[in-house]
Coordinates of C-alpha atoms and ligand atoms in Angstrom, one line a residue:
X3 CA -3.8 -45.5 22.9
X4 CA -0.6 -45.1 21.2
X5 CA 0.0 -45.6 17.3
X6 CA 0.3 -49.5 16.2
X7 CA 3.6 -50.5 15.0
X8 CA 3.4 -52.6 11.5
X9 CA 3.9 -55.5 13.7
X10 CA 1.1 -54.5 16.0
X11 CA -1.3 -54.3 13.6
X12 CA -0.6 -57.8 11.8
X13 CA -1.3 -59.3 14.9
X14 CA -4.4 -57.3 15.3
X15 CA -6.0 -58.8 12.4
X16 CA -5.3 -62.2 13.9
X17 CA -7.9 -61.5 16.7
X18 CA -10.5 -60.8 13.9
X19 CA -12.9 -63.5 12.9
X20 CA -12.8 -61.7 9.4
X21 CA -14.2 -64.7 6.7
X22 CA -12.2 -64.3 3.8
X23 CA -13.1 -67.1 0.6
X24 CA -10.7 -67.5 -2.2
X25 CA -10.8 -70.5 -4.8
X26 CA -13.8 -71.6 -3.8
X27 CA -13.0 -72.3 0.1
X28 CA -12.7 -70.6 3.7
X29 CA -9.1 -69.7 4.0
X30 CA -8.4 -70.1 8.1
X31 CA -5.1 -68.3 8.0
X32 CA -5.5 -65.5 5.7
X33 CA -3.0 -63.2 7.5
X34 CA -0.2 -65.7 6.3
X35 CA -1.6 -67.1 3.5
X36 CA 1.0 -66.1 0.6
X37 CA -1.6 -64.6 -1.7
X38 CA -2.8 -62.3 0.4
X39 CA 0.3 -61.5 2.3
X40 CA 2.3 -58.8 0.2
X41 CA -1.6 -56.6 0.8
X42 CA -1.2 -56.5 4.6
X43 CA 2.2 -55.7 4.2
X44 CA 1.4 -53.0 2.2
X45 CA -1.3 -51.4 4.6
X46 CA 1.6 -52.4 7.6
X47 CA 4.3 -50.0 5.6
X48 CA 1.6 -46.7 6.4
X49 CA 2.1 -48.0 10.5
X50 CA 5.6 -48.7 9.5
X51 CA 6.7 -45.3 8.6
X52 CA 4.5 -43.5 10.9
X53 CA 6.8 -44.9 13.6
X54 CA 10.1 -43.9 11.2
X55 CA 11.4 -40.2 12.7
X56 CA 12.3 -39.2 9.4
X57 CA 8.7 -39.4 8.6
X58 CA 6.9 -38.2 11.7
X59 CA 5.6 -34.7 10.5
X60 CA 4.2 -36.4 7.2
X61 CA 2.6 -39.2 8.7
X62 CA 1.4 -38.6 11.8
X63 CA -0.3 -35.0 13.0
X64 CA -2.2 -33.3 16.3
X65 CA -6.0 -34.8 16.0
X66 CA -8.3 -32.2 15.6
X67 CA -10.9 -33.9 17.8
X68 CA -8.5 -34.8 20.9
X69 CA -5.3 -33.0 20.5
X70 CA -4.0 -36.7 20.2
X71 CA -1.1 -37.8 18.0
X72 CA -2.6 -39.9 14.8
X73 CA -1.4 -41.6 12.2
X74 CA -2.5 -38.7 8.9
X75 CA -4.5 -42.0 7.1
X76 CA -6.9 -41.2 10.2
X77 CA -6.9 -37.3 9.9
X78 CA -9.8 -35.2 9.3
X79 CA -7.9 -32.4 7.2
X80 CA -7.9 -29.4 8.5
X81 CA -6.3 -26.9 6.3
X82 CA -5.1 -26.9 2.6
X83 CA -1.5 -27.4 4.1
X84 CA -3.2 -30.9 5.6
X85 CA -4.3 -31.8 2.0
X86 CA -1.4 -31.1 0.0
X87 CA 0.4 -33.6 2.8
X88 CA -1.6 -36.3 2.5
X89 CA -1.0 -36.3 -1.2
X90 CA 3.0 -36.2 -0.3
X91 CA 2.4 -38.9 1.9
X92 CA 0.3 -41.2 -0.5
X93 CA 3.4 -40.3 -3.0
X94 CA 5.7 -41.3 -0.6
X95 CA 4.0 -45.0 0.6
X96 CA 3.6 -45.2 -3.4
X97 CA 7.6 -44.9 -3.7
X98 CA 7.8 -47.4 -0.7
X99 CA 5.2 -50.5 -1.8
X100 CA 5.4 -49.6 -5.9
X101 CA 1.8 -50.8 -5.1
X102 CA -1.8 -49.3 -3.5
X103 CA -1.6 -49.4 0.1
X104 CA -5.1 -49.4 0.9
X105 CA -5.3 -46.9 3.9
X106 CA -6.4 -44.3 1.9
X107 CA -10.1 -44.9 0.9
X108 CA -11.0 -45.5 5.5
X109 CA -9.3 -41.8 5.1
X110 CA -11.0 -40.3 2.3
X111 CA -14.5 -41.8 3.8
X112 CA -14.0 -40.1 7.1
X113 CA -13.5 -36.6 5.7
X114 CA -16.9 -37.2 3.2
X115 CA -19.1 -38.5 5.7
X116 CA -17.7 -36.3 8.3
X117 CA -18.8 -33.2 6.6
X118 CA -21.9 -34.8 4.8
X119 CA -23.2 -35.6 8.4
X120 CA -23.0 -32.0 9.5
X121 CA -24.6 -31.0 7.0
X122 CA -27.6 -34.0 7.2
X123 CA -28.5 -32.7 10.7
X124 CA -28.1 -29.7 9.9
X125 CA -31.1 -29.9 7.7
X126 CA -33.0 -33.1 9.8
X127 CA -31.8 -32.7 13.0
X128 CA -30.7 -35.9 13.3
X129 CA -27.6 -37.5 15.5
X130 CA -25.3 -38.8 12.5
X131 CA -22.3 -36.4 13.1
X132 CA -22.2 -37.1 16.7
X133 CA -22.5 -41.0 15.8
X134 CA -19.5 -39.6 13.0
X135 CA -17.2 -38.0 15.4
X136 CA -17.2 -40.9 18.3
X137 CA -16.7 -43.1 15.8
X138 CA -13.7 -41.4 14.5
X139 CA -12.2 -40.7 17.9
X140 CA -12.3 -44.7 18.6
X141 CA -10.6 -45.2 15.1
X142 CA -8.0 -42.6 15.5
X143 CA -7.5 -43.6 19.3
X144 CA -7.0 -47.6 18.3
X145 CA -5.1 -46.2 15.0
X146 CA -7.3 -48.5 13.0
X147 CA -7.7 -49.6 9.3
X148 CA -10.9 -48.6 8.3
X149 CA -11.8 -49.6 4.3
X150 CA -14.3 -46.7 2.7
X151 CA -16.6 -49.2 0.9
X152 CA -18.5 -47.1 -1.7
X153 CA -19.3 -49.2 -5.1
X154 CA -22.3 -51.5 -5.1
X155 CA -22.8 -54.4 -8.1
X156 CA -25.4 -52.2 -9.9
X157 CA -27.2 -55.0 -11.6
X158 CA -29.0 -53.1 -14.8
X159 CA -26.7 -49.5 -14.7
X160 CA -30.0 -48.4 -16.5
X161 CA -32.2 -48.6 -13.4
X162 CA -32.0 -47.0 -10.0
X163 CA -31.7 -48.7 -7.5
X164 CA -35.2 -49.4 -5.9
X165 CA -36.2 -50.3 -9.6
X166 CA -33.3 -53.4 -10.1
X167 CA -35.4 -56.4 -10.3
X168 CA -33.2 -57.7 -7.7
X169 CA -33.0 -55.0 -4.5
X170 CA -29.6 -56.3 -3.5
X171 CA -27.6 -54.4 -6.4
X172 CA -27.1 -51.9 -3.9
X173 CA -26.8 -52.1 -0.2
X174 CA -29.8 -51.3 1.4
X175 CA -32.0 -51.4 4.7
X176 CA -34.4 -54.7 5.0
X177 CA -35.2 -54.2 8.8
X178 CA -35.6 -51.0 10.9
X179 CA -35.7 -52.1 15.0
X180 CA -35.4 -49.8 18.2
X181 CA -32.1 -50.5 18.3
X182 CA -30.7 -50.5 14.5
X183 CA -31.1 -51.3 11.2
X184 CA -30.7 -54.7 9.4
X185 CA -28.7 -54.1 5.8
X186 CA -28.1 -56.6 2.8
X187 CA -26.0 -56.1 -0.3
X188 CA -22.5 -55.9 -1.3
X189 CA -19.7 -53.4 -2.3
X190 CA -17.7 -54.8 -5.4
X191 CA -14.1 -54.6 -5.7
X192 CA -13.3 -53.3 -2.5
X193 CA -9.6 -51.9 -1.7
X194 CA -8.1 -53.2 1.4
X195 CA -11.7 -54.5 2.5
X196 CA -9.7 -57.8 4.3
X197 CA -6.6 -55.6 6.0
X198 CA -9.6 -53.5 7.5
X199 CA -10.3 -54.1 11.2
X200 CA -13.7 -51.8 10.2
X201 CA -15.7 -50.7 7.2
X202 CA -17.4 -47.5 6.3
X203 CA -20.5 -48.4 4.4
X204 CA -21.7 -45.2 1.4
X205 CA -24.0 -45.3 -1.4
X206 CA -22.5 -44.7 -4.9
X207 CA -25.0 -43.1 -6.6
X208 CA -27.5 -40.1 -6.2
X209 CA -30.9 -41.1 -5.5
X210 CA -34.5 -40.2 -5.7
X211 CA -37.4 -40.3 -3.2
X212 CA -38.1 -44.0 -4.0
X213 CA -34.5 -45.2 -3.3
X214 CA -34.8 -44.5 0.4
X215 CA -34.1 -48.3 1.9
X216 CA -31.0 -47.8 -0.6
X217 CA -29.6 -44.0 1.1
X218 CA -27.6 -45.2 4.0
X219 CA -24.4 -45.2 5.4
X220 CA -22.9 -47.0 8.6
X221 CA -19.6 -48.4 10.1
X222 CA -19.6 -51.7 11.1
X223 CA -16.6 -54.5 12.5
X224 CA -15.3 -56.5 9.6
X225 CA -16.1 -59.6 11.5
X226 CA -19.5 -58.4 11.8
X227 CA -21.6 -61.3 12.0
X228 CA -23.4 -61.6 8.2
X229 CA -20.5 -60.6 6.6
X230 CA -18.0 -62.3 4.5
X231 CA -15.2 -61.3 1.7
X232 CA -14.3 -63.2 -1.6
X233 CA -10.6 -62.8 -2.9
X234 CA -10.2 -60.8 -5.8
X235 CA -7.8 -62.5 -8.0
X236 CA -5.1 -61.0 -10.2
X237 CA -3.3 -60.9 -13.0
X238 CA -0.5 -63.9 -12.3
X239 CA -1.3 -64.4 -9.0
X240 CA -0.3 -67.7 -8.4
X241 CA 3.2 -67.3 -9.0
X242 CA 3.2 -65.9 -5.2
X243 CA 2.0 -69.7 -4.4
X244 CA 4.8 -71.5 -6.2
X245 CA 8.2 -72.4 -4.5
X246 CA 11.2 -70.6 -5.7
X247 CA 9.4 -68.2 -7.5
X248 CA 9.7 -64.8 -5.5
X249 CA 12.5 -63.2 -8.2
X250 CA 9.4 -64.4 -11.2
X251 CA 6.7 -62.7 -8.9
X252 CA 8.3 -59.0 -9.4
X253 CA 7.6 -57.4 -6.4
X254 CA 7.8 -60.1 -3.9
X255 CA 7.0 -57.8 -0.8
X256 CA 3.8 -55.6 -1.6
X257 CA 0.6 -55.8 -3.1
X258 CA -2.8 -54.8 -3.7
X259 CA -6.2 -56.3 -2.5
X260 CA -9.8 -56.2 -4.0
X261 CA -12.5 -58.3 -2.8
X262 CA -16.3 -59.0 -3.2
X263 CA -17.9 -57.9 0.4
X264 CA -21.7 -59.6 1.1
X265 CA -23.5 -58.0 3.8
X266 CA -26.3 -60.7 4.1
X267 CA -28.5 -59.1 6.9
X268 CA -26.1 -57.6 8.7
X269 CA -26.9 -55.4 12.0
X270 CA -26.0 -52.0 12.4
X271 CA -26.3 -50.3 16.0
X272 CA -28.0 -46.4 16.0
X273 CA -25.0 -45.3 17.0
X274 CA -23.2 -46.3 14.0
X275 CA -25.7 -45.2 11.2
X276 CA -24.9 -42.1 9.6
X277 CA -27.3 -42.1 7.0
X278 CA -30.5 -43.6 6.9
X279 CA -33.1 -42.8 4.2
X280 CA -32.2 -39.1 3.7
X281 CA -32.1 -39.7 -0.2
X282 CA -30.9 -36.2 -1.4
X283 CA -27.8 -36.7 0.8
X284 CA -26.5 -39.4 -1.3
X285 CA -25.1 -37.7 -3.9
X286 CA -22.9 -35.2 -1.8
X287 CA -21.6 -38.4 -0.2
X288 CA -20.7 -39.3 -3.0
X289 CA -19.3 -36.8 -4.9
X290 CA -17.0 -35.3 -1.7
X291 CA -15.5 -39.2 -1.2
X292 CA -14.9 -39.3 -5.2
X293 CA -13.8 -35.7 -4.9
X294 CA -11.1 -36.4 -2.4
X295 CA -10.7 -40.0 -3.8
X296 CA -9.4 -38.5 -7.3
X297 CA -7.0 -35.9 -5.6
X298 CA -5.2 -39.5 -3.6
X299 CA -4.4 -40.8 -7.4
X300 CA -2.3 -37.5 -8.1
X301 CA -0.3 -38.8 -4.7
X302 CA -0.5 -42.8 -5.0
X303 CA -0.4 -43.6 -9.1
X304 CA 3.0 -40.8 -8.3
X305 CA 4.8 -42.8 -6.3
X306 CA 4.2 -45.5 -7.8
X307 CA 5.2 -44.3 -11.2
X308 CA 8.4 -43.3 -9.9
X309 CA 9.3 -46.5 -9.3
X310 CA 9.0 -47.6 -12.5
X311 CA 10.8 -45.2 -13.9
X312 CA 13.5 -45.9 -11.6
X313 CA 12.9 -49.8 -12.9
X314 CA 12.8 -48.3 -16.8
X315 CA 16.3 -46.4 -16.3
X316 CA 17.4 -49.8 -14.5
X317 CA 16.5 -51.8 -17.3
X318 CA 17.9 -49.1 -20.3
X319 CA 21.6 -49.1 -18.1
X320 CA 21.7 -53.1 -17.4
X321 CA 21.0 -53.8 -21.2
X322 CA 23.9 -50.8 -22.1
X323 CA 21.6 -48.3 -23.7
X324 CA 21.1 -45.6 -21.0
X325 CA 22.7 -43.1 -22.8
X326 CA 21.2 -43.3 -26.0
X327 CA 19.2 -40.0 -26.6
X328 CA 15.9 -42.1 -27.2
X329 CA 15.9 -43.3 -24.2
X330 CA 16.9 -40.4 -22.2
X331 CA 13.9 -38.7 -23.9
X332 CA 11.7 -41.6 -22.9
X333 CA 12.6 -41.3 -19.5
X334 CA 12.2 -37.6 -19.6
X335 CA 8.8 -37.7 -21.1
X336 CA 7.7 -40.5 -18.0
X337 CA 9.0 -38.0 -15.9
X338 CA 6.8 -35.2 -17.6
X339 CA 4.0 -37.3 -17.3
X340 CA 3.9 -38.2 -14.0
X341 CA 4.7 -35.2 -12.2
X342 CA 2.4 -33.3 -14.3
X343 CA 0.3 -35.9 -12.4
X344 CA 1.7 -34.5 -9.2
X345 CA 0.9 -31.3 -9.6
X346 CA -2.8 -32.0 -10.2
X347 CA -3.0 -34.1 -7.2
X348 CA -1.1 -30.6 -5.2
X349 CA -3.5 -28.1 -6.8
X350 CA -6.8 -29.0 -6.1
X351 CA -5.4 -29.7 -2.7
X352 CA -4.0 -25.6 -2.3
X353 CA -7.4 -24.8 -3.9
X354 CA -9.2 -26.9 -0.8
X355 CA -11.5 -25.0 0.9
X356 CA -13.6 -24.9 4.4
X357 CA -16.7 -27.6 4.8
X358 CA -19.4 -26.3 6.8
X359 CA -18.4 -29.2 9.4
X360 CA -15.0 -27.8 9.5
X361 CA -12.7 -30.1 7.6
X362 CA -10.8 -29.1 4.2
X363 CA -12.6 -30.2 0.8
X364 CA -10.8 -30.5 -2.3
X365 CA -11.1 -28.1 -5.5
X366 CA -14.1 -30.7 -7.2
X367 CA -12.7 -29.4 -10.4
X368 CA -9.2 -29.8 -10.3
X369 CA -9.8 -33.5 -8.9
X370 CA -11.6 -34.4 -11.2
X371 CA -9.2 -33.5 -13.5
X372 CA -6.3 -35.2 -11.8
X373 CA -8.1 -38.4 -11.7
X374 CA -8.8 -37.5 -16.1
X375 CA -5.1 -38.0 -16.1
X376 CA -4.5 -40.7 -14.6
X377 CA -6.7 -42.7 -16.5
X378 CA -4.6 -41.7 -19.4
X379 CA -0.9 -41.0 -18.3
X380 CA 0.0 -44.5 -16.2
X381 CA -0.9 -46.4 -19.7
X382 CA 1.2 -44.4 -21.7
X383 CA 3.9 -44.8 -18.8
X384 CA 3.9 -48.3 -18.9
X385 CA 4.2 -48.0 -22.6
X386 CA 7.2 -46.0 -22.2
X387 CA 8.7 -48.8 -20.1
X388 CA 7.3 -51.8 -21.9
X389 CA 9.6 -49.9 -25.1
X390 CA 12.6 -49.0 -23.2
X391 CA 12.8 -52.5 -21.0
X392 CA 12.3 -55.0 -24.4
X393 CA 10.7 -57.9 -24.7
X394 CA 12.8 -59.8 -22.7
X395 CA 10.6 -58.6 -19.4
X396 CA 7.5 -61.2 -20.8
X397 CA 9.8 -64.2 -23.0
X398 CA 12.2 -64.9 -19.4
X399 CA 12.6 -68.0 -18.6
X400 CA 11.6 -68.8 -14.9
X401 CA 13.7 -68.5 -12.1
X402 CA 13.6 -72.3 -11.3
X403 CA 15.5 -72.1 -15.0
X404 CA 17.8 -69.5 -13.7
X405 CA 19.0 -71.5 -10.8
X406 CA 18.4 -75.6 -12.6
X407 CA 21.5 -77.8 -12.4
X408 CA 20.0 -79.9 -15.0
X409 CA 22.7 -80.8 -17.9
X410 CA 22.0 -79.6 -21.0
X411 CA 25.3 -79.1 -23.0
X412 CA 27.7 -80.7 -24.5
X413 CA 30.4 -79.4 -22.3
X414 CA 27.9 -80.4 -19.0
X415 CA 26.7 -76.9 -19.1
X416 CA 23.8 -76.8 -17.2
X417 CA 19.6 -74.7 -18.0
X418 CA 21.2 -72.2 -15.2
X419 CA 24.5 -71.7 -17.1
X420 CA 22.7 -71.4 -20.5
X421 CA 20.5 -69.0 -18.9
X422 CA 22.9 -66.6 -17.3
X423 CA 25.1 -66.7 -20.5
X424 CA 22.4 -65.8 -22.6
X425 CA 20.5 -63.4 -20.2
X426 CA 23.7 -61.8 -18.9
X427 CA 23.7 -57.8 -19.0
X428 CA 26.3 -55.4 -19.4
X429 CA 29.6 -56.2 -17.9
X430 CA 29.2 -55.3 -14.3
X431 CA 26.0 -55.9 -13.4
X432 CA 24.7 -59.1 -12.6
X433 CA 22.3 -61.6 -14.8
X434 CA 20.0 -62.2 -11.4
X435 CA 19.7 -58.0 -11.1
X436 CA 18.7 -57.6 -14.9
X437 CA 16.0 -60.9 -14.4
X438 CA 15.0 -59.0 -11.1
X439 CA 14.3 -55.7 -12.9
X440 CA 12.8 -57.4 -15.7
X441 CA 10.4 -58.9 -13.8
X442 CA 9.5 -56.2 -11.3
X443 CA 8.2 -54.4 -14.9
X444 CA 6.1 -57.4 -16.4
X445 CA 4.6 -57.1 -13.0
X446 CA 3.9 -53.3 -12.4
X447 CA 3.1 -53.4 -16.6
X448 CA 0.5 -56.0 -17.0
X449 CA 1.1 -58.8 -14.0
X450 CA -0.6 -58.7 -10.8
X451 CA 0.7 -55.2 -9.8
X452 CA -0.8 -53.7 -12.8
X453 CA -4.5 -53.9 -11.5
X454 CA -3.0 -51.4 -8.8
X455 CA -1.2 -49.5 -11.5
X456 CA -3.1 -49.8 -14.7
X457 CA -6.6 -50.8 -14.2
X458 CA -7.2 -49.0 -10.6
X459 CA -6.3 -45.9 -12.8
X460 CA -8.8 -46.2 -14.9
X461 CA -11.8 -47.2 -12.9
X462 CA -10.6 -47.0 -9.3
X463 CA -11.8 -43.9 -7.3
X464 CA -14.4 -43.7 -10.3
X465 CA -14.4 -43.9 -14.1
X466 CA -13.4 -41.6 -16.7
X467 CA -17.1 -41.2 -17.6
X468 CA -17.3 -40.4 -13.9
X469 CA -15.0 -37.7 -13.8
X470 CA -16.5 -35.7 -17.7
X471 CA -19.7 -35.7 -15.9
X472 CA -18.0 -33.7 -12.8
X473 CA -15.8 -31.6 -15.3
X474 CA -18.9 -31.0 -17.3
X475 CA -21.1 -29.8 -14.3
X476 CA -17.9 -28.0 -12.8
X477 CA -16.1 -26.5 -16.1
X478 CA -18.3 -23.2 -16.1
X479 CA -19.2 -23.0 -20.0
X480 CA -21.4 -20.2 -19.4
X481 CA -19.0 -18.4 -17.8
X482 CA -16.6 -18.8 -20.4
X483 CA -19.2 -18.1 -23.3
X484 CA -19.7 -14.6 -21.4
X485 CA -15.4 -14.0 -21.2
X486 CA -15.4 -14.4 -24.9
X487 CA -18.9 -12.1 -25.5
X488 CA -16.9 -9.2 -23.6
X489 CA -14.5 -9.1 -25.2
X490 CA -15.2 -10.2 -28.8
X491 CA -18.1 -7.2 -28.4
X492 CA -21.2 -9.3 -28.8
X493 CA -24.4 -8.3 -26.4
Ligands
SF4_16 FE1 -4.7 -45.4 -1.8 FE2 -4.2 -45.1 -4.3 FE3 -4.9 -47.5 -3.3 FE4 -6.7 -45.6 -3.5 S1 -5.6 -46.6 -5.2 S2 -6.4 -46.9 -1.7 S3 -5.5 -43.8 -3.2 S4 -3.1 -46.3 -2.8
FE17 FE1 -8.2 -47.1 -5.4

């Protein structure tokens, strides 16, 4: 089958009998429904450009399993020049939503259970790779959307997971048949999880002997029968229900998704199971998803952060100060920050190497440390802007103000004409741009974009805490301790 245009694949997820909850209710149109709306048009921008010429080498590329032309969100990498693209093109759909398009945790599950499966029957002689690669070859031939759902509740963080006094903190098996298993759980804040026409189920942790029921990994339908979704809700999010209101809602078009995912006895077909009580596998699931997980953010939080720079050096001309040297600096030092970003995200992906499966893994190292920065460098970004913009981006009045021909002056002025007197910017440029630019920052900075750019950079993809431990196990102390022994002469 040929690639989905963004159109094609909005309809597909009509045809799904996904159950999506938000508020408290079953939402029957979810596809339309305005909250949810700006996400699928996010995840329809990676079909969108995929179809754009301009694009075509970065977005789409020859499968290595059928010779077939896929969209790269479905790739298994297969060189270090594959993984520095797919950083380029998470930048890129970053520059094109300003938000997190989703796509990228189906992709960076593939690769990890791809080369995790190998390397289970390798050691078991078991069928998960071959259950791996048909599985991949449907979702690259349908060009599918396949969320990589990794992170379980947890319950009591100080107990594994066979020991929570409640066995559903993580995912796990409560039925083995002939034919399948039968799994309950959930995955916690899961990116994308509704815009998915499939899921890829992974543990999160490493486990031990006991945790068995708790090591497995599957693909399953997102309209599975069993399993449901509960909305995530953001910062603000209910502007994008009010009338009127698209200038106040920032970025109007694109959005990101998280939602609670139950799997209340859920059946999983042989041929879909990819793990299945082979504890010591867990962990390199794991840590290859997080691996490749914390290269995306030195492509997606990129992109991203260019656009709000762009919106910070918007902001510093409309109010008449972009030629101040304060805030050129500023703008220089977001600059500084974010491609230093960049090339994080580029060199653990030209440090990549060859998994045993095949595929290209990620330097473990420098990933880790990419994903270090962004849980620092987006924050102070947003700082940067928040100083630069003003405080005009959170005191605005609304855009119902903007446009209201209600009389307020003595003269019959009207709220609108006190507004855009007030609120005007430099000669030139119009009140409505300056409100526009305004807003798009309160949203990236701290309204309902800022869970994709803020928060998600500190937790998503893993913790910082996450990433010291892999820096700590990766970082070579010994080593170093014997470089300074040689040469400072001690035995
Ligand atoms: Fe992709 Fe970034 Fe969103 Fe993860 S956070 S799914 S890498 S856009
Ligand atoms: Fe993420």
């Amino acid at each position: 089958m040929a690639l989905m245009t963004a159109q094609e694949y909005i309809e597909s997820l009509r045809k799904l009998k996904t159950r999506v909850y938000m508020f408290g209710e079953e939402i029957e149109n979810w596809v339309d429904h305005p909250m949810i709306r700006p996400s699928i048009n996010c995840v329809a921008m990676t079909y969108a450009l995929a179809q754009d010429p301009q694009y075509a080498d970065l977005m789409t590329v020859k499968s290595s399993l059928t010779g077939h032309t896929v969209n790269r969100f479905t790739h298994l990498h297969q060189s270090t020049e594959d993984l520095i693209n797919k950083v380029k093109m998470q930048r890129l759909l970053g520059q094109k939503t300003a938000s997190c398009f989703q796509r990228c945790v189906g992709m960076d599950a593939f690769n990890a259970v791809f080369s995790s499966t190998y390397e289970i029957d390798e050691k078991y002689g078991t069928h998960y790779h071959e259950n791996f690669k048909n599985f991949i070859t449907m979702v690259q031939d349908n060009d599918l959307t396949v969320d990589g759902a990794m992170t379980d509740p947890k319950g009591d963080r100080s107990k594994a997971p066979s020991a929570q006094a409640d066995p559903d903190m993580y995912v796990h098996v409560v039925e083995r048949r002939e034919d399948g298993i039968v799994v309950c759980g959930a995955k916690c804040h899961q990116t994308g999880s509704i815009n998915s026409h499939w899921h890829i189920f992974m543990p999160t942790i490493s486990m031990g002997e006991a945790d068995k029921d708790w090591a497995v990994s599957f693909a399953c339908p997102t309209d599975a029968e069993g399993m449901y979704m509960i909305y995530g809700r953001q910062s603000c999010d209910t502007r994008k229900l009010e009338e009127g209101a698209s200038i106040d809602v920032g970025n109007a078009k694109f959005g990101g998704q998280e939602a609670l995912v139950v799997l209340d006895h859920v059946f999983i077909p042989n041929e879909y199971i990819f793990l299945n009580g082979e504890y010591e596998f867990a962990g390199m699931i794991v840590e290859r998803f997080a691996g490749y997980h914390r290269q995306s953010y030195g492509g997606c939080k990129v992109g991203v952060g260019d656009v709000v720079i762009g919106a910070t050096a918007l902001a510093a001309e409309y109010n008449g100060v972009e030629k101040a040297s304060a805030v050129k600096d500023k703008l220089i030092e977001m600059t500084h920050l974010n491609e230093t970003l960049y090339c994080c995200g580029i060199a653990c992906s030209s440090q990549g190497f060859k998994t045993k499966a095949g595929n290209y893994q990620i330097d473990l190292l420098l990933a880790n440390v990419c994903k270090q920065n962004v849980t620092r460098f987006p924050y102070e970004i947003v700082r940067l802007a928040e100083d630069v913009a003003g405080g005009l981006m959170v005191t605005m009045p609304s855009q119902k103000d903007f446009e209201s021909d209600t009389v307020v002056g003595r003269n019959g002025e009207t709220i609108g004409d006190i507004c855009n007197k007030f609120f005007a910017a430099r000669e030139g440029v119009s009140t409505e741009d300056r409100q526009r630019v305004m807003r798009f920052l309160e949203n990236m900075c701290l309204g309902a974009a800022a869970v994709g750019y803020r928060t998600e950079s500190m937790h998503g993809a893993g913790s910082p805490q996450a990433q010291r431990i892999m820096i700590a196990r990766q970082g070579n102390i010994q080593g170093k301790k014997q470089l300074a022994k040689d040469i400072a002469g001690i035995q």
